[in-house]
Each structure stands twice: as structure tokens, then as C-alpha cells.
Coordinates of C-alpha atoms in Angstrom, one line a residue:
M18 CA 126.9 107.9 156.3
I19 CA 124.2 106.7 153.9
P20 CA 121.1 108.9 153.1
K21 CA 118.4 107.5 150.8
I22 CA 115.5 109.4 149.4
I23 CA 112.0 107.8 149.2
L24 CA 108.9 109.6 147.8
G25 CA 105.4 109.0 149.0
K26 CA 102.1 109.7 147.2
G27 CA 98.4 109.5 148.0
P28 CA 96.0 111.4 150.4
Q29 CA 97.3 109.4 153.4
A30 CA 101.0 109.5 152.6
T31 CA 102.0 111.8 155.4
R32 CA 99.8 109.9 157.9
R33 CA 101.3 106.6 156.9
T34 CA 104.9 107.9 157.1
I35 CA 104.4 109.4 160.6
G36 CA 102.6 106.2 161.7
Y37 CA 105.6 104.1 160.6
L38 CA 108.2 106.4 162.1
F39 CA 106.6 106.3 165.5
G40 CA 105.4 102.7 165.3
K41 CA 107.1 99.6 166.4
G42 CA 108.7 99.0 163.0
R43 CA 108.5 95.9 160.9
A44 CA 110.5 93.8 163.3
N45 CA 110.0 95.8 166.6
E46 CA 113.2 97.6 165.8
H47 CA 111.8 101.1 166.8
V48 CA 112.8 101.1 170.5
D49 CA 112.6 104.8 171.3
P50 CA 111.3 106.9 168.4
H51 CA 111.4 110.7 169.2
L52 CA 111.9 114.0 167.4
V53 CA 115.3 115.5 167.3
A54 CA 114.5 118.4 165.1
S55 CA 111.6 120.0 163.1
W56 CA 110.9 122.9 160.8
N57 CA 109.8 125.2 163.7
D58 CA 111.6 123.4 166.6
F59 CA 108.3 123.0 168.6
A60 CA 106.4 120.4 166.5
P61 CA 104.3 117.9 168.6
D62 CA 106.4 114.8 169.5
P63 CA 104.5 111.6 169.8
G64 CA 107.5 110.0 171.4
R65 CA 107.8 112.6 174.2
S66 CA 104.1 113.2 175.1
P67 CA 103.5 110.9 178.1
H68 CA 100.2 112.5 179.1
R69 CA 98.6 112.2 175.7
D70 CA 97.5 109.3 173.4
P71 CA 100.4 108.8 171.0
K72 CA 98.0 108.2 168.1
E73 CA 96.4 111.5 168.8
V74 CA 99.8 113.3 168.7
E75 CA 100.7 111.5 165.5
A76 CA 97.5 112.7 163.9
Q77 CA 98.2 116.3 165.1
L78 CA 101.8 116.1 163.7
A79 CA 100.7 114.7 160.4
A80 CA 98.0 117.4 160.1
Q81 CA 100.5 120.2 160.7
L82 CA 103.0 118.8 158.2
D83 CA 100.2 118.4 155.6
Q84 CA 98.7 121.8 156.0
P85 CA 100.5 123.4 153.0
V86 CA 99.6 120.4 150.8
R87 CA 95.9 120.6 151.8
M88 CA 95.8 124.3 150.9
L89 CA 96.5 123.4 147.3
G90 CA 93.7 121.0 147.0
D91 CA 93.5 119.4 143.5
K92 CA 96.7 121.3 142.5
A93 CA 98.8 119.4 145.0
P94 CA 101.7 117.5 143.4
K95 CA 101.5 113.7 142.8
Y96 CA 104.3 113.0 145.3
T97 CA 103.6 114.8 148.6
V98 CA 106.1 113.2 151.0
W99 CA 109.9 113.3 151.0
H100 CA 111.3 110.6 153.3
C101 CA 115.1 110.3 153.8
P102 CA 116.6 107.8 156.3
V103 CA 120.2 108.7 157.3
R104 CA 122.3 106.0 158.8
A105 CA 125.8 106.0 160.3
A106 CA 128.3 103.2 159.9
P107 CA 128.5 100.6 162.7
E108 CA 132.0 101.7 163.7
D109 CA 131.0 105.4 163.9
P110 CA 130.8 107.1 167.4
I111 CA 127.3 107.4 168.8
L112 CA 126.0 110.9 168.0
T113 CA 123.9 113.0 170.4
D114 CA 120.3 114.2 169.6
A115 CA 121.7 117.7 169.0
Q116 CA 124.3 116.4 166.5
W117 CA 121.6 114.4 164.7
A118 CA 119.5 117.6 164.6
D119 CA 122.3 119.5 163.0
I120 CA 122.8 116.8 160.4
A121 CA 119.1 116.8 159.6
R122 CA 119.1 120.6 159.0
R123 CA 122.1 120.2 156.7
I124 CA 120.5 117.4 154.8
V125 CA 117.1 119.3 154.2
A126 CA 119.0 122.4 153.3
A127 CA 121.2 120.6 150.7
A128 CA 118.2 118.9 149.2
G129 CA 116.3 122.2 148.7
I130 CA 113.6 121.1 151.1
A131 CA 114.4 123.8 153.7
P132 CA 117.3 126.1 152.8
A133 CA 118.9 127.8 155.7
G134 CA 117.1 131.0 156.7
D135 CA 114.0 130.3 154.4
E136 CA 111.0 130.8 156.7
E137 CA 108.6 129.7 153.9
A138 CA 110.3 126.4 153.3
C139 CA 108.7 123.0 153.5
R140 CA 107.7 121.6 156.8
W141 CA 109.8 118.6 158.0
V142 CA 110.7 116.5 161.0
A143 CA 113.6 114.3 162.0
V144 CA 112.9 111.2 164.0
R145 CA 115.5 109.2 165.8
H146 CA 114.9 105.4 166.1
A147 CA 118.2 104.2 167.3
D148 CA 121.8 105.2 168.1
D149 CA 122.9 104.9 164.5
H150 CA 120.2 106.6 162.3
I151 CA 117.4 109.1 161.9
H152 CA 114.5 109.5 159.5
I153 CA 113.7 112.8 157.9
A154 CA 110.1 113.3 156.7
A155 CA 108.9 116.4 154.8
T156 CA 105.9 117.4 152.8
L157 CA 106.7 118.7 149.2
V158 CA 104.8 121.9 149.3
R159 CA 106.4 125.0 150.7
Q160 CA 104.4 127.1 153.2
D161 CA 104.0 129.8 150.6
G162 CA 102.3 127.2 148.3
R163 CA 105.2 126.8 145.9
R164 CA 107.1 123.6 145.1
P165 CA 110.6 123.2 146.5
Q166 CA 113.6 123.5 144.2
R167 CA 115.1 120.1 144.7
D168 CA 116.6 119.2 141.3
Y169 CA 119.2 116.4 141.7
D170 CA 118.5 116.3 145.4
Q171 CA 119.9 112.7 145.7
R172 CA 123.3 113.9 144.5
A173 CA 123.2 117.0 146.6
V174 CA 122.4 115.0 149.7
Q175 CA 125.2 112.6 149.0
R176 CA 127.7 115.4 148.6
E177 CA 126.5 116.9 151.9
A178 CA 126.8 113.5 153.6
R179 CA 130.4 113.2 152.5
Q180 CA 131.1 116.6 154.1
I181 CA 129.3 115.6 157.3
E182 CA 131.5 112.6 157.5
V183 CA 134.6 114.8 157.5
D184 CA 133.1 117.3 160.0
Y185 CA 132.1 114.7 162.5
G186 CA 135.0 112.3 162.0
L187 CA 132.7 109.5 160.7
R188 CA 133.6 106.7 158.3
R189 CA 134.2 108.3 154.9
L190 CA 132.4 106.6 152.1
K191 CA 133.4 106.9 148.4
P192 CA 131.6 109.5 146.3
G193 CA 129.5 108.0 143.6
D194 CA 128.6 108.9 140.1
G195 CA 125.0 107.8 139.9
T196 CA 125.8 104.4 138.2
A197 CA 125.5 102.2 141.2
A198 CA 122.8 99.6 141.3
K199 CA 119.8 100.4 143.5
R200 CA 120.3 99.1 147.1
P201 CA 117.6 96.8 148.6
T202 CA 115.2 98.6 150.9
S203 CA 114.7 97.9 154.6
K204 CA 111.4 96.3 153.7
E205 CA 113.2 93.9 151.2
H206 CA 115.8 93.0 153.8
F207 CA 113.1 92.1 156.4
K208 CA 111.2 90.1 153.8
A209 CA 114.4 88.1 152.9
K210 CA 115.0 87.4 156.6
R211 CA 111.4 86.3 157.0
L212 CA 111.7 84.0 154.0
G213 CA 115.0 82.6 155.2
Q214 CA 116.9 84.0 152.2
D215 CA 120.6 85.0 152.5
A216 CA 120.0 87.8 150.0
T217 CA 117.1 89.9 149.0
S218 CA 115.0 89.1 145.9
R219 CA 116.4 92.2 144.2
E220 CA 120.0 90.9 144.7
I221 CA 119.2 87.4 143.6
L222 CA 117.5 88.6 140.5
R223 CA 120.3 90.9 139.6
L224 CA 122.8 88.1 139.8
R225 CA 120.6 85.7 137.8
V226 CA 119.9 88.3 135.1
R227 CA 123.6 89.2 134.8
R228 CA 124.6 85.5 134.5
A229 CA 122.0 84.9 131.9
M230 CA 123.2 87.9 129.9
A231 CA 126.8 86.8 130.2
A232 CA 126.0 83.2 129.0
A233 CA 123.5 84.0 126.2
S234 CA 124.4 84.7 122.6
T235 CA 120.8 85.7 121.5
E236 CA 117.8 87.3 123.1
A237 CA 115.9 84.0 122.9
E238 CA 118.7 82.1 124.7
F239 CA 118.7 84.9 127.3
F240 CA 115.1 84.4 128.2
A241 CA 115.4 80.6 128.1
L242 CA 118.3 80.7 130.6
L243 CA 116.2 82.9 132.9
E244 CA 113.3 80.5 132.7
A245 CA 115.7 77.6 133.5
T246 CA 116.8 79.3 136.7
G247 CA 113.1 79.9 137.8
V248 CA 112.9 83.6 136.9
T249 CA 109.5 84.8 135.7
V250 CA 109.8 87.4 132.9
R251 CA 107.0 89.9 132.0
L252 CA 107.5 91.9 128.9
K253 CA 106.3 95.5 128.6
L254 CA 104.8 95.8 125.1
G255 CA 104.3 99.0 123.1
P256 CA 101.4 99.8 120.8
S257 CA 103.0 98.0 118.0
G258 CA 103.4 94.8 120.0
D259 CA 107.1 95.1 120.3
A260 CA 108.8 94.5 123.6
L261 CA 110.0 97.8 125.1
G262 CA 111.0 96.6 128.6
C263 CA 111.0 93.6 130.8
N264 CA 110.3 92.9 134.5
F265 CA 111.6 90.0 136.5
A266 CA 110.2 88.0 139.5
L267 CA 111.4 85.1 141.6
P268 CA 109.1 82.1 142.4
G269 CA 107.5 82.4 145.8
D270 CA 108.2 86.2 146.1
T271 CA 104.7 87.6 146.3
N272 CA 102.9 90.6 147.7
D273 CA 100.0 90.5 150.3
K274 CA 97.6 89.7 147.4
G275 CA 99.6 86.6 146.4
E276 CA 100.8 88.3 143.2
P277 CA 104.5 88.0 142.0
V278 CA 106.7 90.9 142.9
F279 CA 108.2 92.2 139.7
Y280 CA 111.4 94.3 139.4
A281 CA 112.1 96.3 136.2
G282 CA 115.5 95.4 134.8
S283 CA 116.5 99.1 135.0
T284 CA 115.9 99.1 138.7
L285 CA 118.1 96.0 139.2
A286 CA 121.0 97.9 137.6
G287 CA 121.3 100.5 134.9
D288 CA 122.8 98.1 132.4
L289 CA 120.0 95.5 132.8
S290 CA 117.2 97.3 131.0
L291 CA 116.0 95.5 127.9
P292 CA 117.6 98.0 125.5
Q293 CA 120.9 97.6 127.3
I294 CA 120.6 93.9 127.3
R295 CA 119.8 93.9 123.6
R296 CA 122.8 96.1 122.8
R297 CA 125.1 93.8 124.7
L298 CA 123.7 90.7 123.0
T299 CA 124.0 92.3 119.6
T300 CA 127.7 93.0 120.1
T301 CA 128.5 89.5 121.4
S302 CA 126.5 87.3 119.0
P303 CA 128.6 85.1 116.8
E304 CA 128.0 87.2 113.7
P305 CA 130.4 90.1 114.3
A306 CA 133.2 88.0 115.6
T307 CA 134.0 84.3 116.3
V308 CA 136.6 82.6 118.4
R309 CA 138.8 80.2 116.5
P310 CA 138.6 76.5 117.5
G311 CA 140.9 75.7 120.3
N312 CA 141.0 75.6 124.1
P313 CA 138.6 78.2 125.4
W314 CA 140.5 78.5 128.7
H315 CA 143.6 79.5 126.7
Q316 CA 141.6 82.0 124.6
A317 CA 140.0 83.5 127.7
T318 CA 143.4 83.8 129.3
A319 CA 144.9 85.5 126.3
A320 CA 142.0 87.9 126.0
T321 CA 142.2 88.8 129.7
E322 CA 146.0 89.2 129.4
R323 CA 145.4 91.9 126.9
I324 CA 143.1 94.0 129.2
P325 CA 146.0 95.9 130.8
H326 CA 147.1 97.0 127.4
H327 CA 143.6 98.3 126.6
L328 CA 143.4 100.1 129.9
T329 CA 146.7 101.9 129.3
R330 CA 146.7 102.4 125.5
S331 CA 143.1 102.2 124.1
S332 CA 140.3 104.7 124.3
D333 CA 138.1 105.0 127.5
E334 CA 135.2 103.5 125.6
V335 CA 137.3 100.4 124.7
A336 CA 138.6 100.2 128.2
Q337 CA 135.1 100.3 129.6
G338 CA 134.0 97.6 127.3
Q339 CA 136.9 95.4 128.5
L340 CA 135.9 95.9 132.1
A341 CA 132.3 95.0 131.3
A342 CA 133.4 91.8 129.6
L343 CA 135.7 90.9 132.5
G344 CA 132.7 91.4 134.9
A345 CA 130.7 89.0 132.7
A346 CA 133.5 86.5 132.9
F347 CA 133.5 86.7 136.7
D348 CA 129.7 86.2 136.7
L349 CA 130.0 82.8 134.9
L350 CA 133.2 81.5 136.5
P351 CA 131.5 80.3 139.7
L352 CA 129.3 78.1 137.6
T353 CA 132.3 76.3 136.1
A354 CA 134.7 76.2 139.1
P355 CA 135.2 73.5 141.7
A356 CA 132.9 73.7 144.7
T357 CA 135.8 74.7 147.0
V358 CA 136.2 78.1 145.4
R359 CA 132.7 78.9 144.1
A360 CA 131.7 81.0 147.0
E361 CA 134.9 83.1 146.8
L362 CA 134.5 83.6 143.1
A363 CA 130.9 84.6 143.5
R364 CA 131.9 87.2 146.0
A365 CA 134.5 88.5 143.6
A366 CA 131.9 88.7 140.9
V367 CA 129.5 90.6 143.2
A368 CA 132.3 93.0 144.2
F369 CA 133.5 93.6 140.6
E370 CA 130.0 94.3 139.4
R371 CA 130.3 97.9 140.7
A372 CA 133.6 98.3 138.8
T373 CA 132.0 97.4 135.5
R374 CA 129.8 100.5 135.3
S375 CA 130.7 104.2 134.9
R376 CA 129.4 107.1 132.9
I377 CA 131.7 106.1 130.1
A378 CA 129.9 104.4 127.2
A379 CA 131.3 100.9 126.7
D380 CA 132.6 99.6 123.3
D381 CA 131.4 96.1 123.9
A382 CA 132.4 94.9 120.4
S383 CA 136.1 95.3 121.3
A384 CA 135.8 92.5 123.9
C385 CA 134.0 89.8 121.9
A386 CA 136.9 87.3 122.2
L387 CA 136.7 87.3 126.0
R388 CA 132.9 87.0 126.1
L389 CA 132.7 84.2 123.5
S390 CA 135.6 82.2 125.1
V391 CA 134.0 82.4 128.5
Q392 CA 130.7 81.3 127.1
A393 CA 132.5 78.3 125.6
I394 CA 134.0 77.5 129.0
W395 CA 130.5 77.7 130.6
K396 CA 129.0 75.4 128.0
D397 CA 131.9 72.8 128.4
P398 CA 133.9 73.4 131.6
S399 CA 135.4 69.9 131.7
R400 CA 138.6 70.8 129.9
H401 CA 141.6 71.2 132.2
G402 CA 139.9 69.2 134.9
D403 CA 143.1 69.5 137.0
G404 CA 142.3 73.2 137.5
A405 CA 145.2 74.6 135.4
G406 CA 142.8 76.4 133.0
L407 CA 141.1 78.2 135.9
A408 CA 144.4 78.9 137.6
M409 CA 146.0 80.5 134.5
L410 CA 142.9 82.6 133.9
L411 CA 142.8 83.8 137.5
D412 CA 146.5 84.6 137.4
V413 CA 146.1 87.1 134.5
A414 CA 142.7 88.3 135.9
L415 CA 144.5 89.4 139.1
T416 CA 146.7 91.7 137.0
A417 CA 143.8 92.9 135.0
V418 CA 141.8 93.9 138.1
A419 CA 144.9 95.7 139.5
Y420 CA 145.0 97.7 136.3
A421 CA 141.3 98.3 136.5
M422 CA 141.8 99.7 140.0
H423 CA 144.4 102.1 138.7
W424 CA 142.3 103.0 135.7
H425 CA 139.4 104.0 137.9
R426 CA 141.6 105.9 140.3
T427 CA 143.1 108.1 137.6
R428 CA 139.5 108.9 136.5
Q429 CA 138.3 109.6 140.1
H430 CA 135.8 106.7 140.0
A431 CA 136.1 106.2 143.8
Q432 CA 133.4 103.6 144.2
Q433 CA 134.6 101.6 141.2
Q434 CA 138.2 101.7 142.5
A435 CA 137.1 100.4 145.9
A436 CA 135.1 97.6 144.3
A437 CA 138.2 96.6 142.3
E438 CA 140.3 96.5 145.5
Q439 CA 137.7 94.3 147.2
T440 CA 137.6 92.0 144.1
L441 CA 141.4 91.4 144.4
I442 CA 141.0 90.0 147.9
H443 CA 138.4 87.4 146.8
L444 CA 140.3 86.6 143.6
Q445 CA 143.6 86.1 145.4
A446 CA 141.9 83.7 147.9
A447 CA 140.4 81.7 145.1
Y448 CA 143.6 81.6 143.1
V449 CA 145.6 80.3 146.0
Q450 CA 143.1 77.4 146.5
I451 CA 143.1 76.5 142.8
A452 CA 146.7 77.1 141.9
G453 CA 148.3 75.4 144.9
P454 CA 147.4 71.8 144.1
V455 CA 148.1 72.3 140.4
L456 CA 151.6 73.7 141.0
T457 CA 152.3 71.0 143.6
G458 CA 151.3 68.3 141.1
L459 CA 153.5 69.8 138.4
A460 CA 156.4 70.2 140.8
S461 CA 156.2 66.5 141.7
R462 CA 157.1 65.7 138.1
A463 CA 160.1 68.1 138.0
P464 CA 162.8 67.1 135.5
S465 CA 166.4 66.1 136.5
P466 CA 168.7 68.7 138.1
Q467 CA 170.8 68.7 134.9
T468 CA 167.8 69.6 132.8
Q469 CA 166.8 72.3 135.3
R470 CA 170.3 73.8 135.2
R471 CA 170.0 74.0 131.4
Y472 CA 166.7 75.8 131.7
A473 CA 168.1 78.1 134.4
H474 CA 171.0 79.0 132.1
H475 CA 168.8 80.3 129.4
L476 CA 166.5 82.0 131.9
K477 CA 169.5 84.0 133.3
Q478 CA 170.4 85.1 129.8
A479 CA 166.8 86.0 128.8
V480 CA 165.7 87.9 131.8
P481 CA 168.6 88.5 134.1
E482 CA 166.5 91.1 136.1
H483 CA 164.0 88.5 137.1
A484 CA 166.1 85.3 137.0
E485 CA 167.0 85.2 140.7
R486 CA 163.5 85.8 141.9
I487 CA 162.2 83.0 139.5
L488 CA 164.8 80.5 140.5
T489 CA 164.2 80.9 144.2
D490 CA 160.4 80.9 143.8
S491 CA 158.5 77.8 145.1
A492 CA 157.0 77.6 141.6
W493 CA 160.3 77.1 139.9
D494 CA 160.0 73.2 139.9
A495 CA 156.5 73.6 138.3
L496 CA 158.0 75.9 135.7
A497 CA 160.7 73.5 134.9
T498 CA 158.1 70.7 134.5
V499 CA 156.1 72.6 131.9
L500 CA 159.3 73.4 130.0
A501 CA 160.2 69.7 130.0
E502 CA 156.7 68.7 128.9
A503 CA 156.9 71.3 126.1
E504 CA 160.3 70.0 125.0
A505 CA 159.0 66.4 125.1
A506 CA 156.1 67.6 122.8
G507 CA 158.6 68.8 120.2
H508 CA 159.2 72.4 121.3
N509 CA 162.5 74.1 121.6
P510 CA 162.5 75.0 125.3
S511 CA 164.6 78.2 124.7
A512 CA 162.3 79.3 121.9
I513 CA 159.1 78.7 123.9
L514 CA 160.5 80.5 126.9
D515 CA 161.4 83.5 124.7
R516 CA 157.9 83.5 123.3
A517 CA 156.4 83.4 126.8
L518 CA 158.7 86.3 127.8
S519 CA 157.7 88.4 124.8
Q520 CA 154.0 88.1 125.5
R521 CA 154.0 90.6 128.3
T522 CA 156.4 92.1 130.8
L523 CA 156.9 90.4 134.1
N524 CA 157.3 93.7 136.0
D525 CA 153.8 93.7 137.2
A526 CA 153.5 89.9 137.9
H527 CA 153.0 89.0 141.5
S528 CA 155.0 85.8 140.9
P529 CA 157.0 85.8 137.6
A530 CA 157.6 82.0 138.0
R531 CA 153.9 81.3 138.2
A532 CA 153.1 83.7 135.3
L533 CA 155.7 81.9 133.1
T534 CA 154.4 78.5 134.2
W535 CA 150.9 79.3 132.9
R536 CA 152.1 81.0 129.7
I537 CA 154.4 78.1 128.8
R538 CA 151.7 75.5 129.5
R539 CA 149.3 77.4 127.3
L540 CA 151.8 77.9 124.5
G541 CA 153.0 74.3 124.7
E542 CA 149.5 73.0 124.2
R543 CA 148.3 75.6 121.7
H544 CA 151.3 75.8 119.4
A545 CA 152.6 72.2 119.5
P546 CA 154.5 71.4 116.3
G547 CA 153.4 68.6 114.0
P548 CA 155.1 65.2 113.8
R549 CA 157.5 66.2 111.0
A550 CA 158.5 69.4 112.9
Q551 CA 159.0 67.4 116.1
A552 CA 161.3 64.9 114.2
A553 CA 163.3 67.6 112.6
N554 CA 163.7 69.4 115.8
A555 CA 164.8 66.3 117.6
Q556 CA 167.4 65.5 114.9
H557 CA 168.6 69.1 114.9
T558 CA 169.1 69.0 118.7
A559 CA 171.0 65.7 118.5
L560 CA 173.4 67.1 116.0
N561 CA 173.8 70.5 117.8
P562 CA 173.3 70.3 121.5
T563 CA 173.8 74.0 122.1
A564 CA 170.7 74.8 119.9
S565 CA 168.4 74.2 122.9
H566 CA 169.7 77.3 124.6
P567 CA 171.0 79.8 122.0
Q568 CA 172.4 83.2 122.9
K569 CA 169.8 85.9 123.3
P570 CA 169.8 88.3 120.3
Q571 CA 171.1 91.8 121.1
A572 CA 167.9 93.3 119.8
R573 CA 165.9 91.6 122.6
R574 CA 168.0 93.0 125.5
R575 CA 165.9 95.0 128.0

């Protein structure tokens, strides 16, 4: 059950609200508007007065609601109307008018609009439009002339909605912490539909601003990237001329006067205000940290592989910074990925966006390596054109998101936990599409059975607890291939396998064989020995054939 509070102001606010509630709606969706409850239980009902002009009844109802406001005259508050739509989930049972009336009374009581038993409370009505929702409208002056005590009414209403879900057996939503991005309004949804857009302007802008922030190293680059994607930026200047905030608009999104519709960054999401954007850019600019020259896919994978360690061993601030950086990586990946998985990766990014924000302040500086390496990928995604780079990154990202889900669960971040769970579904779907062809290609170049037996022998000694699972995995041929390629490049296959095993436990790997395949491929390319080392290693192996699979040291036993 989703309640949402909207405030109205101006001398005609009540009349406008009542006119909308009993009108046809913006798309003729108001089929049978009628009262289900009111402050005194006998307010005039424009939807159930067949012998009177409905407009006349609407005016009468608005006048009665407005009476306490008019009594204050010039001392009336700026905002005079409290409007709260309450919607049930599509799978919920259809509630009766009496049940909706009870829900409305509980909502206005929780909000401080009309506490139970308070005869001098604000005047309010609940209007039902359809089977699945009602609208509650109240005026924000009590009948004794005082203002209602509605501090933190949004949180109070949400808490009551969670209890209503329990009491009525409705779909139970996750409790929030006030860090979620603002949802698009019904008006914005109708406008998007009218314009033929799949998403609202608010959602499109949020995605474009997040991508620009993830890709930019400086404030100037951030604004240039937005301009390149067609976003209009309007800065809010202070008396000194310094920019204090920024608003964003999409081309073609105009109001009835033909003017661009601007959205403040802070209303797109709490971390998209100009101060927050500047803080993020400051901690990810090249000055505080740089990524060493090398394959950015490998560097991003290594940084992502360290996220579970940070989530279990580091401070909450560092962990939050890691999650924010992972979210930025997801924002950019669809722009670098093959067309076949872009949509799935985009859905993963949108889902994980909710998991990147909590009330814990993020230590963004701790995640510079991941941010900078993903920026490098975005600037030159051509490396690893066969998809191996993306596959190995997604492989470790799946584990990182699983740890993020657990991290949020232990801190009772219900919405963030649910977002991480949803992200896993989309990431897994993208990973299967990307990794499948790469693994098949590697398996087609599998070394001889004799070579595979040699690798299997060392594997059984190195990780006996995982060996059987790895050797029977469909990815074993691909793993044998990358070991053979590493050996051909001058590596000792036993040593590189040991190094891959020492990087991180395989206990939480969905497929240990795949995890080792990506690790060894990364290590084989990143740490290839020079020509002299290769020659020495080849000579040593020729003189001592057993050197390619030495006994595992006692100290490394698990």
C-alpha cells in the first residue's frame, strides 16, 4: 500500500483539489468518484447527489472544508491543502468502501490531521476513484483555528501503511529510511504516455545525470557530458555569483506556456544535488588517486572483487562508498556492453540505484580505483572485444551484490536489500548471455587430455574440497584452456593456479570453475613474465618435469 503526500497552496487550492477528485481525471480514469469517509460522516457527496448539480455540490463541499482556513484570513498558512492518494497493489483483494473508510481514518490519525477522538481536528474527506485506491484531502487548519501537529507525517503515514498491510492481508512493502528517490507523479506518468516515452522525464533525467556523474572526472566534464546527451542545465547562483544548485530539463519537455520543465537535482535523488555531485567528483578526480597503466577491465574486476572484504571487514562508511562506486559502475556498463545485454544491464543499474543510498555517509575516496577503472572502460571499451572483460567483471559483481544484499539485511535496510535481490536477477541474466559464448570459445581450444590430467592433478592437491565440483563443471575445458595459454605465455601453471586460489576463497563462488577461469585469464595477461623469465622457466621445466606441479606447501592447507 503506497500513500503519497502532496501539499496545495493558494486561495483556490481546496476548490481545485475537489474539482480534480470528482472530475473525469486526466485520462478519463475517474469512473465512479464518491465519498467513503469524511470528518463528520455526513459531508455533501458530489458523486452521490443525483438530484443536484454536481458542480454545486463540489462548491458546497469545498466551502465546508475551507471554513476553518477562511476564518484565519491573512493568518492562514501558506499551504492549506493536504492531499494523500493511497493505492493498493494490483494483486491485493478488492476492499469495500467501509474498509477504505477505516484505512482513511487511520491515515489521517497517523499523520496528525485528525487524531482519533479529536472533535476539533482538521476537516477531511476520502474519495474513492477505483477498486484499488482512494484520495484523502484535508485542509491544514484545525476547527479551533490551530495548526495540526503533523511533524514527519510522511514517515508516520508510511509506518501506518505497513501496519494496515498486515491487518488487511495486503502485499507487504519494505519499510524505507527516507533515502529513496522521489517517485514520478501521476501527472508525470500521463505526460510520458502522451509524449510516447517509456519513462517519465524525471526518470530519464535521473539516469542521465547519474551516468554523467559516473563518467566525469571534473565538474566541467560533468556539465559537458550532460549537454552532449541533450540535457539543459540551469544553475542557481548565489549573491556572490557562485553556483549553489542546478536544475535539469529534457528537450521537448515543456509546460503549457512552452517553457522547459526543470527538475532540481535534489528532487531527482538525494545524492544528485550540486553539493553532493561536487563532493563525489572531488573524491574521484585524478589528483587523490590514479589507476596504474594496464587493462582497465582487469583493474575494475580486481576492485570489485575486493568489495566483499570491505563489506565484512571495513567501516560502514567505507562499505557505503564501495556500494556507491559499484552503482556508478553499473550506470556506465550498459554504454560499453554489446547490444544484446544492454537492456538487462540497464535494468540492473536502475534496480541497484536504490541499494547505493542509505543514511550512512559514504567514504567515496576509498573506492577511487573502481571508479577510475570503469571510467577508463567507458572511454575505451574496445579491449576484450570477445566479451571476456565484461564476463569476468560481471562474475565478481554477482558476488559483490550478494554481499551487498547481506550487508543491507544485517542493518535492516529493507528497501536496499530488496533492490540488491532484484539486481542479482538482471545481472545473472546478462552474465549468462555474455559468458556463454566466451566460455564456449575457450572450451573449443581445450588442451590435450594429458595436459588436462596434469592440471587436474594439481587442482586436486590445491583445493581438494572444490576439485570434484570444478572438474565436473561445464567450464572445466575453458579453465584448462586459460591454464594452457598462461603456460604458453611463460607462466608456471601450478604457480598461477595457486595465485588465483589465494586471491579469494571459492566458498561463495556460484561456479568455482568459472571464477578460476576469469582469475587465471586476468593473471596470465597482467603478470606475464618477460622473455628472459620465459626462457629460464622453459629450460627449468625441461630439466625438471615435476616442477610444473609441485606439492602444495603444508602452510597453505585449508
